[in-house]
Tab-separated table of C-alpha atoms (C1' of nucleotides) in Angstrom:
chain	number	residue	atom	x	y	z
A	16	MET	CA	-17.669	10.903	1.926
A	17	GLU	CA	-18.042	7.693	-0.021
A	18	THR	CA	-17.734	4.283	1.513
A	19	VAL	CA	-14.507	3.391	-0.276
A	20	GLU	CA	-12.863	6.585	0.925
A	21	ARG	CA	-14.046	6.049	4.504
A	22	LEU	CA	-12.719	2.488	4.444
A	23	ILE	CA	-9.300	3.622	3.248
A	24	ARG	CA	-8.998	6.408	5.814
A	25	SER	CA	-10.165	4.192	8.656
A	26	THR	CA	-7.588	1.602	7.657
A	27	GLN	CA	-4.860	4.252	7.557
A	28	GLU	CA	-5.775	5.344	11.059
A	29	LEU	CA	-5.943	1.821	12.475
A	30	LEU	CA	-2.672	0.772	10.839
A	31	TRP	CA	-1.052	3.812	12.416
A	32	GLU	CA	-2.388	3.017	15.887
A	33	ARG	CA	-2.367	-0.769	15.924
A	34	GLY	CA	-0.339	-2.028	12.964
A	35	TYR	CA	-1.314	-4.667	10.438
A	36	VAL	CA	-1.519	-7.647	12.792
A	37	GLY	CA	-3.519	-5.624	15.317
A	38	THR	CA	-6.057	-4.348	12.810
A	39	SER	CA	-9.088	-6.506	12.003
A	40	PRO	CA	-11.562	-6.107	9.126
A	41	LYS	CA	-14.300	-5.813	11.725
A	42	ALA	CA	-12.558	-2.871	13.381
A	43	ILE	CA	-12.121	-1.182	10.010
A	44	GLN	CA	-15.809	-1.600	9.251
A	45	ARG	CA	-16.785	-0.173	12.639
A	46	GLU	CA	-14.502	2.855	12.179
A	47	ALA	CA	-15.767	3.430	8.648
A	48	GLY	CA	-19.406	2.844	9.458
A	49	ALA	CA	-19.559	0.200	6.739
A	50	GLY	CA	-20.865	-3.330	6.787
A	51	GLN	CA	-19.037	-6.592	6.245
A	52	GLY	CA	-20.404	-7.119	2.730
A	53	SER	CA	-19.663	-3.539	1.801
A	54	MET	CA	-15.975	-3.874	2.593
A	55	TYR	CA	-15.568	-7.179	0.754
A	56	HIS	CA	-17.455	-5.783	-2.216
A	57	HIS	CA	-14.881	-3.033	-2.703
A	58	PHE	CA	-11.739	-4.870	-1.616
A	59	ALA	CA	-10.563	-8.444	-1.953
A	60	GLY	CA	-9.631	-8.570	1.739
A	61	LYS	CA	-7.565	-7.091	4.515
A	62	ALA	CA	-4.284	-7.279	2.586
A	63	GLU	CA	-5.548	-5.371	-0.439
A	64	LEU	CA	-7.164	-2.684	1.665
A	65	ALA	CA	-3.984	-2.358	3.704
A	66	LYS	CA	-1.948	-2.018	0.510
A	67	VAL	CA	-4.088	0.906	-0.668
A	68	ALA	CA	-4.039	2.524	2.786
A	69	ILE	CA	-0.267	2.185	3.145
A	70	GLU	CA	0.281	3.682	-0.308
A	71	ARG	CA	-1.962	6.585	0.647
A	72	SER	CA	-0.095	7.219	3.906
A	73	ALA	CA	3.226	7.034	2.071
A	74	GLU	CA	2.063	9.645	-0.455
A	75	GLU	CA	0.909	11.929	2.336
A	76	LEU	CA	4.222	11.642	4.159
A	77	ARG	CA	6.163	12.466	0.991
A	78	ALA	CA	3.939	15.474	0.258
A	79	ALA	CA	4.417	16.872	3.763
A	80	ALA	CA	8.189	16.369	3.734
A	81	ALA	CA	8.500	17.819	0.225
A	82	GLU	CA	6.744	20.968	1.409
A	83	GLN	CA	9.048	21.497	4.411
A	84	LEU	CA	12.195	20.775	2.430
A	85	ALA	CA	11.285	23.104	-0.437
A	86	GLY	CA	11.316	26.873	-0.195
A	87	ASP	CA	14.058	29.421	-0.654
A	88	GLY	CA	15.796	29.370	2.734
A	89	THR	CA	19.302	28.083	3.342
A	90	ALA	CA	19.846	24.315	3.597
A	91	GLY	CA	20.098	24.620	7.361
A	92	GLU	CA	16.834	26.551	7.574
A	93	ARG	CA	14.962	24.045	5.419
A	94	ILE	CA	16.308	21.042	7.330
A	95	GLY	CA	15.499	22.861	10.549
A	96	ALA	CA	11.963	23.524	9.314
A	97	TYR	CA	11.548	19.861	8.431
A	98	LEU	CA	12.910	18.647	11.763
A	99	SER	CA	10.916	21.134	13.811
A	100	ARG	CA	7.561	20.949	12.084
A	101	GLU	CA	4.528	20.120	14.204
A	102	ARG	CA	4.347	16.375	14.785
A	103	ASP	CA	2.131	13.990	16.682
A	104	VAL	CA	5.252	12.618	18.363
A	105	LEU	CA	3.618	10.102	20.701
A	106	LYS	CA	1.651	8.559	17.833
A	107	GLY	CA	4.861	7.996	15.922
A	108	CYS	CA	5.389	7.825	12.170
A	109	ARG	CA	2.517	6.238	10.268
A	110	VAL	CA	4.924	4.745	7.737
A	111	GLY	CA	7.901	3.921	9.944
A	112	ARG	CA	5.616	2.189	12.433
A	113	LEU	CA	4.821	-0.497	9.883
A	114	THR	CA	8.428	-1.715	9.787
A	115	ALA	CA	7.701	-3.394	13.125
A	116	ASP	CA	5.058	-5.560	11.476
A	117	PRO	CA	6.512	-8.885	10.301
A	118	GLU	CA	3.614	-9.448	7.891
A	119	VAL	CA	4.208	-6.070	6.245
A	120	VAL	CA	7.962	-6.538	5.914
A	121	ALA	CA	7.529	-10.085	4.600
A	122	ASP	CA	5.035	-9.109	1.883
A	123	PRO	CA	6.783	-7.307	-1.010
A	124	GLU	CA	3.539	-5.567	-2.008
A	125	LEU	CA	3.101	-4.100	1.458
A	126	ARG	CA	6.766	-3.307	2.099
A	127	LYS	CA	7.308	-1.552	-1.246
A	128	PRO	CA	5.678	1.774	-0.256
A	129	LEU	CA	7.820	1.840	2.894
A	130	ALA	CA	11.019	1.242	0.946
A	131	GLU	CA	10.135	3.830	-1.693
A	132	THR	CA	9.135	6.451	0.845
A	133	PHE	CA	12.333	6.332	2.855
A	134	ALA	CA	14.507	5.997	-0.259
A	135	TRP	CA	12.839	9.115	-1.637
A	136	LEU	CA	13.118	10.968	1.683
A	137	ARG	CA	16.812	10.217	2.099
A	138	GLU	CA	17.493	11.248	-1.478
A	139	ARG	CA	15.539	14.496	-1.078
A	140	ILE	CA	17.346	15.420	2.157
A	141	ALA	CA	20.677	14.546	0.520
A	142	GLU	CA	19.903	17.029	-2.257
A	143	VAL	CA	19.320	19.788	0.280
A	144	VAL	CA	22.554	18.908	2.097
A	145	ALA	CA	24.414	18.948	-1.229
A	146	GLU	CA	23.025	22.428	-1.919
A	147	GLY	CA	24.275	23.484	1.503
A	148	LYS	CA	27.721	22.244	0.535
A	149	GLN	CA	27.647	24.187	-2.725
A	150	ASN	CA	26.910	27.521	-1.078
A	151	GLY	CA	29.517	26.952	1.620
A	152	GLU	CA	27.118	26.229	4.470
A	153	TYR	CA	28.619	22.797	4.998
A	154	PRO	CA	32.228	21.662	4.498
A	155	GLU	CA	33.296	19.815	1.361
A	156	THR	CA	34.055	16.705	3.377
A	157	LEU	CA	30.410	16.133	4.363
A	158	ASP	CA	28.756	13.084	2.783
A	159	PRO	CA	25.152	14.070	1.871
A	160	GLU	CA	23.844	10.497	1.726
A	161	ARG	CA	25.195	9.674	5.147
A	162	ILE	CA	23.890	12.870	6.727
A	163	ALA	CA	20.503	12.373	5.069
A	164	ALA	CA	20.223	8.876	6.544
A	165	THR	CA	21.252	10.232	9.937
A	166	ILE	CA	18.583	12.926	9.811
A	167	ALA	CA	15.845	10.471	8.810
A	168	ALA	CA	16.995	8.044	11.493
A	169	VAL	CA	16.926	10.648	14.267
A	170	LEU	CA	13.263	11.339	13.553
A	171	GLN	CA	12.290	7.666	13.406
A	172	GLY	CA	14.341	6.864	16.490
A	173	GLY	CA	13.041	9.948	18.276
A	174	TYR	CA	9.530	8.536	17.991
A	175	VAL	CA	10.703	5.254	19.517
A	176	LEU	CA	12.345	6.986	22.489
A	177	ALA	CA	9.298	9.200	23.000
A	178	ARG	CA	6.846	6.316	23.013
A	179	ALA	CA	9.048	4.363	25.425
A	180	ALA	CA	9.125	7.343	27.786
A	181	ASP	CA	5.498	8.302	27.138
A	182	SER	CA	6.877	11.819	26.733
A	183	THR	CA	7.930	14.015	23.835
A	184	GLU	CA	11.076	15.073	25.693
A	185	PRO	CA	13.526	12.486	24.280
A	186	PHE	CA	12.309	13.272	20.768
A	187	ASP	CA	12.980	16.978	21.271
A	188	LEU	CA	16.381	16.281	22.826
A	189	ALA	CA	17.412	14.046	19.920
A	190	VAL	CA	16.283	16.548	17.286
A	191	ASN	CA	17.958	19.475	19.034
A	192	GLY	CA	21.143	17.466	19.489
A	193	LEU	CA	21.174	16.791	15.755
A	194	ILE	CA	20.599	20.471	14.999
A	195	ASP	CA	23.502	21.345	17.320
A	196	LEU	CA	25.775	18.931	15.440
A	197	LEU	CA	24.703	20.241	12.028
A	198	GLU	CA	25.151	23.876	13.032
A	199	ALA	CA	28.666	23.170	14.287
A	200	MET	CA	29.725	22.011	10.838
B	1469	MET	CA	16.963	-26.138	30.413
B	1470	GLU	CA	13.919	-25.939	32.654
B	1471	THR	CA	10.443	-25.293	31.376
B	1472	VAL	CA	10.144	-21.850	32.950
B	1473	GLU	CA	13.403	-20.750	31.354
B	1474	ARG	CA	12.385	-22.099	27.945
B	1475	LEU	CA	9.047	-20.310	28.170
B	1476	ILE	CA	10.720	-17.001	28.967
B	1477	ARG	CA	13.287	-17.267	26.182
B	1478	SER	CA	10.693	-18.331	23.629
B	1479	THR	CA	8.543	-15.374	24.604
B	1480	GLN	CA	11.514	-13.022	24.268
B	1481	GLU	CA	12.175	-14.336	20.776
B	1482	LEU	CA	8.555	-14.133	19.657
B	1483	LEU	CA	8.080	-10.640	21.093
B	1484	TRP	CA	11.154	-9.561	19.159
B	1485	GLU	CA	9.909	-11.030	15.890
B	1486	ARG	CA	6.162	-10.510	16.126
B	1487	GLY	CA	5.437	-8.120	18.999
B	1488	TYR	CA	2.926	-8.546	21.797
B	1489	VAL	CA	-0.257	-8.532	19.718
B	1490	GLY	CA	1.269	-10.949	17.211
B	1491	THR	CA	2.422	-13.447	19.821
B	1492	SER	CA	-0.027	-16.100	21.053
B	1493	PRO	CA	0.297	-18.375	24.091
B	1494	LYS	CA	0.008	-21.323	21.727
B	1495	ALA	CA	2.992	-20.118	19.684
B	1496	ILE	CA	5.015	-19.649	22.876
B	1497	GLN	CA	4.199	-23.191	23.990
B	1498	ARG	CA	5.182	-24.600	20.604
B	1499	GLU	CA	8.498	-22.713	20.622
B	1500	ALA	CA	9.220	-23.777	24.190
B	1501	GLY	CA	8.099	-27.360	23.739
B	1502	ALA	CA	5.732	-26.940	26.661
B	1503	GLY	CA	2.044	-27.757	27.006
B	1504	GLN	CA	-0.886	-25.456	27.681
B	1505	GLY	CA	-1.244	-26.496	31.311
B	1506	SER	CA	2.459	-26.137	31.862
B	1507	MET	CA	2.513	-22.524	30.787
B	1508	TYR	CA	-0.513	-21.547	32.850
B	1509	HIS	CA	0.890	-23.380	35.847
B	1510	HIS	CA	3.988	-21.168	35.892
B	1511	PHE	CA	2.468	-17.900	34.677
B	1512	ALA	CA	-0.888	-16.227	35.203
B	1513	GLY	CA	-1.218	-15.582	31.481
B	1514	LYS	CA	0.237	-13.958	28.411
B	1515	ALA	CA	0.629	-10.544	30.028
B	1516	GLU	CA	2.625	-11.806	33.005
B	1517	LEU	CA	4.891	-13.929	30.836
B	1518	ALA	CA	5.428	-10.980	28.524
B	1519	LYS	CA	6.304	-8.782	31.490
B	1520	VAL	CA	9.023	-11.194	32.623
B	1521	ALA	CA	10.329	-11.632	29.067
B	1522	ILE	CA	10.444	-7.887	28.419
B	1523	GLU	CA	12.286	-7.272	31.697
B	1524	ARG	CA	14.786	-9.958	30.728
B	1525	SER	CA	15.369	-8.441	27.281
B	1526	ALA	CA	15.759	-5.010	28.835
B	1527	GLU	CA	18.405	-6.312	31.244
B	1528	GLU	CA	20.284	-7.971	28.396
B	1529	LEU	CA	20.260	-4.786	26.344
B	1530	ARG	CA	21.595	-2.761	29.259
B	1531	ALA	CA	24.337	-5.289	29.958
B	1532	ALA	CA	25.485	-5.267	26.333
B	1533	ALA	CA	25.479	-1.477	26.080
B	1534	ALA	CA	27.247	-1.111	29.424
B	1535	GLU	CA	30.027	-3.358	28.162
B	1536	GLN	CA	30.586	-1.369	24.967
B	1537	LEU	CA	30.447	1.981	26.726
B	1538	ALA	CA	32.863	0.973	29.473
B	1539	GLY	CA	36.594	0.479	28.994
B	1540	ASP	CA	39.470	2.874	28.999
B	1541	GLY	CA	39.373	4.342	25.496
B	1542	THR	CA	38.483	7.939	24.682
B	1543	ALA	CA	34.831	8.972	24.655
B	1544	GLY	CA	34.852	8.906	20.861
B	1545	GLU	CA	36.311	5.410	20.798
B	1546	ARG	CA	33.787	4.063	23.272
B	1547	ILE	CA	30.830	5.645	21.483
B	1548	GLY	CA	32.242	4.363	18.208
B	1549	ALA	CA	32.557	0.875	19.684
B	1550	TYR	CA	28.958	1.020	20.860
B	1551	LEU	CA	27.645	2.281	17.523
B	1552	SER	CA	29.677	-0.179	15.479
B	1553	ARG	CA	29.208	-3.327	17.476
B	1554	GLU	CA	27.829	-6.363	15.709
B	1555	ARG	CA	24.069	-6.088	15.421
B	1556	ASP	CA	21.266	-8.097	13.891
B	1557	VAL	CA	20.175	-4.968	12.050
B	1558	LEU	CA	17.276	-6.421	10.060
B	1559	LYS	CA	15.742	-7.936	13.180
B	1560	GLY	CA	15.748	-4.548	14.853
B	1561	CYS	CA	15.968	-3.717	18.550
B	1562	ARG	CA	14.211	-6.196	20.817
B	1563	VAL	CA	13.245	-3.439	23.223
B	1564	GLY	CA	12.630	-0.545	20.837
B	1565	ARG	CA	10.425	-2.748	18.692
B	1566	LEU	CA	7.884	-2.994	21.484
B	1567	THR	CA	7.148	0.744	21.374
B	1568	ALA	CA	5.113	0.013	18.244
B	1569	ASP	CA	2.771	-2.183	20.272
B	1570	PRO	CA	-0.224	-0.225	21.553
B	1571	GLU	CA	-0.952	-2.831	24.237
B	1572	VAL	CA	2.606	-2.578	25.573
B	1573	VAL	CA	2.655	1.210	25.613
B	1574	ALA	CA	-0.802	1.362	27.219
B	1575	ASP	CA	0.073	-1.048	30.059
B	1576	PRO	CA	2.315	0.663	32.659
B	1577	GLU	CA	3.705	-2.702	33.783
B	1578	LEU	CA	4.809	-3.583	30.268
B	1579	ARG	CA	5.996	-0.110	29.275
B	1580	LYS	CA	8.073	0.433	32.418
B	1581	PRO	CA	11.075	-1.697	31.316
B	1582	LEU	CA	11.145	0.183	28.011
B	1583	ALA	CA	11.118	3.571	29.714
B	1584	GLU	CA	13.778	2.541	32.222
B	1585	THR	CA	16.046	1.006	29.584
B	1586	PHE	CA	16.163	4.036	27.332
B	1587	ALA	CA	16.371	6.466	30.264
B	1588	TRP	CA	19.346	4.494	31.561
B	1589	LEU	CA	20.944	4.270	28.097
B	1590	ARG	CA	20.650	7.987	27.421
B	1591	GLU	CA	22.044	8.789	30.847
B	1592	ARG	CA	24.952	6.391	30.372
B	1593	ILE	CA	25.841	7.806	26.942
B	1594	ALA	CA	25.539	11.340	28.337
B	1595	GLU	CA	28.122	10.439	30.996
B	1596	VAL	CA	30.571	9.318	28.322
B	1597	VAL	CA	29.963	12.483	26.309
B	1598	ALA	CA	30.510	14.575	29.451
B	1599	GLU	CA	33.813	12.771	30.012
B	1600	GLY	CA	34.734	13.639	26.425
B	1601	LYS	CA	34.048	17.277	27.177
B	1602	GLN	CA	36.227	17.165	30.286
B	1603	ASN	CA	39.282	15.876	28.485
B	1604	GLY	CA	38.847	18.323	25.622
B	1605	GLU	CA	37.585	15.845	23.048
B	1606	TYR	CA	34.340	17.753	22.636
B	1607	PRO	CA	33.726	21.513	22.915
B	1608	GLU	CA	32.306	23.048	26.102
B	1609	THR	CA	29.147	24.060	24.242
B	1610	LEU	CA	28.046	20.479	23.603
B	1611	ASP	CA	24.950	19.355	25.527
B	1612	PRO	CA	25.540	15.734	26.666
B	1613	GLU	CA	21.854	14.934	27.189
B	1614	ARG	CA	20.932	16.123	23.720
B	1615	ILE	CA	23.782	14.284	22.031
B	1616	ALA	CA	23.001	11.132	23.992
B	1617	ALA	CA	19.386	11.224	22.812
B	1618	THR	CA	20.565	11.795	19.252
B	1619	ILE	CA	22.904	8.799	19.414
B	1620	ALA	CA	20.205	6.510	20.810
B	1621	ALA	CA	17.731	7.779	18.215
B	1622	VAL	CA	20.072	7.143	15.279
B	1623	LEU	CA	20.326	3.484	16.258
B	1624	GLN	CA	16.595	3.024	16.742
B	1625	GLY	CA	15.813	4.945	13.571
B	1626	GLY	CA	18.524	3.109	11.673
B	1627	TYR	CA	16.722	-0.151	12.360
B	1628	VAL	CA	13.495	1.335	10.996
B	1629	LEU	CA	15.161	2.497	7.769
B	1630	ALA	CA	16.927	-0.834	7.353
B	1631	ARG	CA	13.745	-2.874	7.763
B	1632	ALA	CA	11.887	-0.613	5.326
B	1633	ALA	CA	14.663	-1.120	2.748
B	1634	ASP	CA	15.192	-4.787	3.626
B	1635	SER	CA	18.880	-3.867	3.655
B	1636	THR	CA	21.419	-2.900	6.281
B	1637	GLU	CA	22.720	-0.066	4.096
B	1638	PRO	CA	20.600	2.802	5.485
B	1639	PHE	CA	21.525	1.752	9.023
B	1640	ASP	CA	25.220	1.885	8.185
B	1641	LEU	CA	24.836	5.217	6.411
B	1642	ALA	CA	22.999	6.751	9.371
B	1643	VAL	CA	25.550	5.497	11.900
B	1644	ASN	CA	28.507	6.622	9.808
B	1645	GLY	CA	26.891	10.018	9.234
B	1646	LEU	CA	26.553	10.404	12.994
B	1647	ILE	CA	30.179	9.399	13.523
B	1648	ASP	CA	31.210	11.989	10.910
B	1649	LEU	CA	29.290	14.690	12.757
B	1650	LEU	CA	30.729	13.705	16.138
B	1651	GLU	CA	34.284	13.576	14.849
B	1652	ALA	CA	33.945	17.053	13.382
B	1653	MET	CA	33.237	18.527	16.825
C	658	DG	C1'	-23.909	-1.783	-3.466
C	659	DT	C1'	-25.184	-3.313	1.146
C	660	DC	C1'	-27.265	-6.613	4.248
C	661	DT	C1'	-27.309	-10.903	7.397
C	662	DA	C1'	-25.906	-15.599	8.147
C	663	DT	C1'	-22.493	-18.725	8.513
C	664	DA	C1'	-17.970	-20.956	8.219
C	665	DG	C1'	-13.435	-22.950	10.038
C	666	DA	C1'	-9.696	-21.527	12.475
C	667	DG	C1'	-7.267	-19.561	16.213
C	668	DC	C1'	-7.501	-16.651	20.368
C	669	DG	C1'	-6.639	-16.491	25.664
C	670	DA	C1'	-8.063	-18.879	29.511
C	671	DT	C1'	-10.051	-22.429	32.780
C	672	DA	C1'	-11.113	-27.147	34.646
C	673	DG	C1'	-9.983	-31.242	36.276
C	674	DA	C1'	-7.621	-35.788	35.593
C	675	DC	C1'	-3.201	-37.849	36.266
D	1323	DG	C1'	4.081	-30.193	37.190
D	1324	DT	C1'	2.017	-31.574	32.963
D	1325	DC	C1'	-1.798	-33.449	30.319
D	1326	DT	C1'	-6.334	-33.150	27.572
D	1327	DA	C1'	-10.877	-31.209	27.099
D	1328	DT	C1'	-13.577	-27.467	26.761
D	1329	DC	C1'	-15.133	-22.608	26.949
D	1330	DG	C1'	-16.766	-18.114	24.808
D	1331	DC	C1'	-14.890	-15.103	21.809
D	1332	DT	C1'	-12.785	-13.012	17.676
D	1333	DC	C1'	-10.461	-13.633	13.365
D	1334	DT	C1'	-10.806	-13.386	8.094
D	1335	DA	C1'	-13.621	-14.714	4.616
D	1336	DT	C1'	-17.619	-16.539	1.791
D	1337	DA	C1'	-22.612	-17.103	0.458
D	1338	DG	C1'	-26.611	-15.548	-0.919
D	1339	DA	C1'	-30.763	-12.506	-0.110
D	1340	DC	C1'	-32.304	-7.899	-1.082
DNA sequence: GTCTATAGAGCGATAGAC
DNA sequence: GTCTATCGCTCTATAGAC
């Protein structure tokens, strides 16, 4: 793999584990097996490299979610597949995690991929919910945008509860509770 | 206010805004209007001060939640009051935020208040849900522990979505979607 | 394109005077 | 109890050789 690619992937991994403030250029270089000069040759600095890495992680998240939410099952099945897919729960969400970073949220360039990713995700889930309404799976009164935000929030919040408990249990409880509520509709 | 108290409150505020990794002793001293020697006279170091500050924030969160969840309304009213209370949504949760910090999660002393807070919160919400089942507000099939985890997760995840969007809208959507689902039971 | 050397600043902590 | 001085280290970045 080329140096640039290794630098980007190492940055993605470190941002996921340690966030922007907790990730140093030196650590990125170590992870990537690249030297100081090599990194600064390809990227203007930490911020630019982080921008590229965050955009990459955002794309990957969207691709994964799109796959789970597509298919020809019922709305409930597709949402269930999305909620129940294999996840590295205790590591948390590589995109959502960055909202805790003040430097990411304060920089429009760095925050933009976060905003776009969750806007897209909520919109995509809302479409599936709307389809479920059309075929009678869900009642007419259900608001797709609200339910979509609730679904996205349960996942993000599930990660928080799991990391606090150092256990996947609260995440599983939260997801299953949401599924119970959706199935009762 | 005494120096010790100012140091603790400043640390609470900085941990909320910037997390453990992003908070330096120097910044704490500046915020508190205390000198270097003063801080190290009262506390062994950053970790000990953080431990006290985190425990304080955890207590405050529990006290606030206990207040909203108590009272003599129906279960739905009390959960609604808790979900809809005034919140500094874009600042996020002062306890949940710390789950993003690898150094907090890795240190049992620092993680303990987080684990205890959310364990207590989920248990407390589950009690209210169980009361709702008893008086016929919710169906017998409802699992209080699951629903409690879902409720806690929607709040924590709502903060994440709001910070990503730099807007309180997704938080409000997620909370209202949850209320819709609960009211339909 | 990658290397080493170096910079100025801040980090977290300690020492010792007052 | 609070102050200033200092420590060894890391941070992010730049310079210039190869």
